[in-house]
mmCIF file of C-alpha atoms in Angstrom:
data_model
loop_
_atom_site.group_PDB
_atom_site.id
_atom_site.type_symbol
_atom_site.label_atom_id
_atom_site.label_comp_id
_atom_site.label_asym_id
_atom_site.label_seq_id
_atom_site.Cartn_x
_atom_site.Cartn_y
_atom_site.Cartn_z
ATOM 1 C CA UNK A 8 -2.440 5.202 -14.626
ATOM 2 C CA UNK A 9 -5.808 7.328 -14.762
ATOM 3 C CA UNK A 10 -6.077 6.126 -11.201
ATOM 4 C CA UNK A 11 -2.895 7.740 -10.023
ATOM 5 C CA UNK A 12 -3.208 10.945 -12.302
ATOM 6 C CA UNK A 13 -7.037 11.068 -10.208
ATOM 7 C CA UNK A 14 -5.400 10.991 -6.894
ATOM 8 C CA UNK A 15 -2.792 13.216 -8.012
ATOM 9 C CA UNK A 16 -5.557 15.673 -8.713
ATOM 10 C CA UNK A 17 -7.524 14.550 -5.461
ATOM 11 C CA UNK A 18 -4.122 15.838 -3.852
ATOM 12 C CA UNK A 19 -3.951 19.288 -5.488
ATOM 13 C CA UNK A 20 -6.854 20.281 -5.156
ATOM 14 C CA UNK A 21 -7.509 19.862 -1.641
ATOM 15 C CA UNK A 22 -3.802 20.898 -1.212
ATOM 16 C CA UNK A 23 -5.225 24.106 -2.694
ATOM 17 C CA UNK A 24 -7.994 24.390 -0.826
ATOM 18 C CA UNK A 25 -5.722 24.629 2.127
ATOM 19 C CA UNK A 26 -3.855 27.123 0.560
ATOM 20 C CA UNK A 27 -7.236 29.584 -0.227
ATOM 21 C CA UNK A 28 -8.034 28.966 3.511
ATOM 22 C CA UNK A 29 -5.094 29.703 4.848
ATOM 23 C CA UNK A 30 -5.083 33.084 2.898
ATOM 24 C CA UNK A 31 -8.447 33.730 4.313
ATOM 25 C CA UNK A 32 -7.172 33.718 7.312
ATOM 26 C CA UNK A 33 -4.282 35.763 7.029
ATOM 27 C CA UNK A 34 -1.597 32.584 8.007
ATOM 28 C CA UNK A 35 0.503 33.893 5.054
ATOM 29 C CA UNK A 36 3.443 31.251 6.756
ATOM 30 C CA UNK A 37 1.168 28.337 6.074
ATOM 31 C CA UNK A 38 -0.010 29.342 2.844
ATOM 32 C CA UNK A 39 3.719 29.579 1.822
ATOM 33 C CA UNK A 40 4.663 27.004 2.809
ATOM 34 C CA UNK A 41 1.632 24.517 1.450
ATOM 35 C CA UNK A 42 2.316 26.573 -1.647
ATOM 36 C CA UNK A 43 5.937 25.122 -2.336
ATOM 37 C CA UNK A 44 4.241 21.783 -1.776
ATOM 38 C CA UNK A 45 1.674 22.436 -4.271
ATOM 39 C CA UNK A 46 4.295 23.698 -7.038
ATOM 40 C CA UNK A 47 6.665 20.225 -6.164
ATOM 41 C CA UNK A 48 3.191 18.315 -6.555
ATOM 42 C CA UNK A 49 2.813 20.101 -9.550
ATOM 43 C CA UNK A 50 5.863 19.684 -11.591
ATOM 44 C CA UNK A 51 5.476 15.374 -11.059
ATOM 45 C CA UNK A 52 1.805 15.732 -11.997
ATOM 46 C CA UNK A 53 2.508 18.041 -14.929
ATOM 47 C CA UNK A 54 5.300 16.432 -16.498
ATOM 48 C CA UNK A 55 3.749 13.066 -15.834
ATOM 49 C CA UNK A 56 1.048 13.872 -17.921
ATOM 50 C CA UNK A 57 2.885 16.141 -20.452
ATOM 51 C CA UNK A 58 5.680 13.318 -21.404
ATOM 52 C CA UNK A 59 3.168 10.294 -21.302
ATOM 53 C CA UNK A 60 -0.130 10.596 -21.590
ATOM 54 C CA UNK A 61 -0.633 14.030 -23.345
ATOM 55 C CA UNK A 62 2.428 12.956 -25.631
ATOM 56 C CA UNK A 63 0.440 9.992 -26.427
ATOM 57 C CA UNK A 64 -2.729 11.735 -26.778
ATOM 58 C CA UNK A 65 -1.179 13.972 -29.754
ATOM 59 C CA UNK A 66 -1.386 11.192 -31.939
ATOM 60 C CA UNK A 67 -5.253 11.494 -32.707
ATOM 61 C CA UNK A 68 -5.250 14.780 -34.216
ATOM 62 C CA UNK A 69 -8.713 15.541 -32.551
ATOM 63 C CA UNK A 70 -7.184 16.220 -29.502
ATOM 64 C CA UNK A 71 -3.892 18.583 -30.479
ATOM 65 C CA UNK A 72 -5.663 21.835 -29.788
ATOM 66 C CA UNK A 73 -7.449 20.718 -26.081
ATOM 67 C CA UNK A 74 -3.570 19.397 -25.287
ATOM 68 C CA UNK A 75 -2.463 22.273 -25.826
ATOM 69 C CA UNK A 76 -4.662 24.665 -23.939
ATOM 70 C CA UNK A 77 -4.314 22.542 -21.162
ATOM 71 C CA UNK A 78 -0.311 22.525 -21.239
ATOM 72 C CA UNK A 79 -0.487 26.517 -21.868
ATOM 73 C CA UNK A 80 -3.002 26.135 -18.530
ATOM 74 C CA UNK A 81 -0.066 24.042 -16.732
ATOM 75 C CA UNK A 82 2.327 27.418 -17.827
ATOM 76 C CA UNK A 83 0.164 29.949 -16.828
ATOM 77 C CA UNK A 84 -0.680 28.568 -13.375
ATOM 78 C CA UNK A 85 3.042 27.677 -13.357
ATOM 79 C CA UNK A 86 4.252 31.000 -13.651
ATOM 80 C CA UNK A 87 1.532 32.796 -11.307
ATOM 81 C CA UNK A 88 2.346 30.279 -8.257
ATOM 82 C CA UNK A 89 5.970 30.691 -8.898
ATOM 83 C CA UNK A 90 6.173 34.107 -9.112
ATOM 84 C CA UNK A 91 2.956 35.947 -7.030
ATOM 85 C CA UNK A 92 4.423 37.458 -3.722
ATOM 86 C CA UNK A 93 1.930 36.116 -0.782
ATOM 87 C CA UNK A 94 2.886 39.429 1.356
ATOM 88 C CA UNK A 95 1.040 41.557 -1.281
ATOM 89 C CA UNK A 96 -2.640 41.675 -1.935
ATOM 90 C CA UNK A 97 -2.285 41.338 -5.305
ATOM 91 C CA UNK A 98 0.096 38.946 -5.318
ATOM 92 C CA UNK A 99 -2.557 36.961 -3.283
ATOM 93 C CA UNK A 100 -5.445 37.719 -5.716
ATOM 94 C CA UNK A 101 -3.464 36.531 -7.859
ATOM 95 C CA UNK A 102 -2.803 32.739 -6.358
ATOM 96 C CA UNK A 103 -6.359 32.621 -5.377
ATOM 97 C CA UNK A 104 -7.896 33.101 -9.159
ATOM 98 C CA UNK A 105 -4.916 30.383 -10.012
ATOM 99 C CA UNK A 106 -6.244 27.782 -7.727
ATOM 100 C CA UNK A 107 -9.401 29.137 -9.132
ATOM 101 C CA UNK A 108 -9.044 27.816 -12.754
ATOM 102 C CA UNK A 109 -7.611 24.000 -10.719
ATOM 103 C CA UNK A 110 -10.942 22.530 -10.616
ATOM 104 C CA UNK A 111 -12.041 23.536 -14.321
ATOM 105 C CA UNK A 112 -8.831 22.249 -15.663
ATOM 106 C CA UNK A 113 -8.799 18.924 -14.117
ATOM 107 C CA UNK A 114 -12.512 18.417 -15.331
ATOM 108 C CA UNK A 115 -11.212 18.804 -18.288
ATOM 109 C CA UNK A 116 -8.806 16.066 -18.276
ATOM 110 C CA UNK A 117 -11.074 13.416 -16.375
ATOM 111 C CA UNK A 118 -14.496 14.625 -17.614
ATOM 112 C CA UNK A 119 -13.083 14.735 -21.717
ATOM 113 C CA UNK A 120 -9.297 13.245 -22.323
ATOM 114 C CA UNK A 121 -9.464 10.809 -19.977
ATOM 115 C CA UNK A 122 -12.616 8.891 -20.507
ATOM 116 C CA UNK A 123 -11.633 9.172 -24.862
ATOM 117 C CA UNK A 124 -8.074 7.788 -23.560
ATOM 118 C CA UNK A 125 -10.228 4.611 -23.186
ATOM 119 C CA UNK A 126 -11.516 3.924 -26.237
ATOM 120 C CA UNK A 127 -8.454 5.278 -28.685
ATOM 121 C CA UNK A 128 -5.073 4.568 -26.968
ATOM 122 C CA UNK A 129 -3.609 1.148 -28.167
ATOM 123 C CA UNK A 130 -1.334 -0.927 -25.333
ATOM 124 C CA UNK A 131 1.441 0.211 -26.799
ATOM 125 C CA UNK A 132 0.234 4.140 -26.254
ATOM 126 C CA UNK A 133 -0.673 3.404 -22.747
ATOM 127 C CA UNK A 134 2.634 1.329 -22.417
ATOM 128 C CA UNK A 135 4.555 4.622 -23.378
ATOM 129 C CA UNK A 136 1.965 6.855 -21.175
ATOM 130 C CA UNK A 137 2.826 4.659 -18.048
ATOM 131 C CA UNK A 138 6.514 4.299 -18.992
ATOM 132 C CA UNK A 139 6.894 8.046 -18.911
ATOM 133 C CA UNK A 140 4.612 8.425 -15.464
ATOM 134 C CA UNK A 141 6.784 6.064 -13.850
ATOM 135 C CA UNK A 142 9.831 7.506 -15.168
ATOM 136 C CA UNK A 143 8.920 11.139 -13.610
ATOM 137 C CA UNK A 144 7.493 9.841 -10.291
ATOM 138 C CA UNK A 145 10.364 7.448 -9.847
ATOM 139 C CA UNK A 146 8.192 4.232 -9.190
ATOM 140 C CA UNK A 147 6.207 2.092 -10.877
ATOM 141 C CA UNK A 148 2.541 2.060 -11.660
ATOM 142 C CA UNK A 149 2.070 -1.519 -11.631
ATOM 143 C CA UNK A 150 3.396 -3.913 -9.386
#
């Protein structure tokens, strides 16, 4: 499942690199456009991590507060790429310092939950973790 949520990321963030260079060059159309993609991407991603592994995750106390901050980082970028208009400068600023804070966040995740994941999640945790991805994505994670 780590694999999948890496490629997931892999997928984001060079979906949002796309984005920034689109908006560098003024193709507003494009950036649209591979916006929506990014938010769809998104949503799986989030939730897939949100209802399994963070969910999961919760049950060592030590890691309630860094869930948290990075599910109120999931609702903050939510709300800025849902809601910044691409036709204003601002509203552009504002995407770009979003997809700013991707790369950070996801370190977070692989670089600090993910390798602890490893050593504290029993099979029934990760069980429940890739029960839930599956269940969001709508296939499974093994074969």
């Amino acid at each position: 499942m780590i694999k999948e949520f890496i490629a997931e990321h892999e997928a984001v963030y060079n979906l949002s690199g796309d984005i920034r260079r689109a908006l560098e060059r003024g193709e507003l159309t494009d950036a649209k456009r591979d916006l929506v993609q990014l938010q769809h991407q998104l949503v799986d991603h989030w939730a897939g991590e949100e209802q399994g592994f963070f969910a999961v995750m919760r049950d060592d106390p030590e890691c309630v507060t860094y869930i948290e901050a990075l599910e109120a980082e999931h609702r903050e970028m939510t709300v800025v790429l849902a809601t910044a208009d691409l036709a204003d400068p601002d509203g552009r600023e504002q995407v770009l310092a979003s997809l700013a804070t991707l790369w950070p966040h996801i370190e977070k995740e692989e670089d600090g939950l993910f390798p602890m994941s490893l050593t504290t999640l029993s099979g029934e945790q990760w069980d429940a973790a890739i029960a839930a991805w599956e269940h969001v994505h709508h296939r499974p994670v093994r074969p």
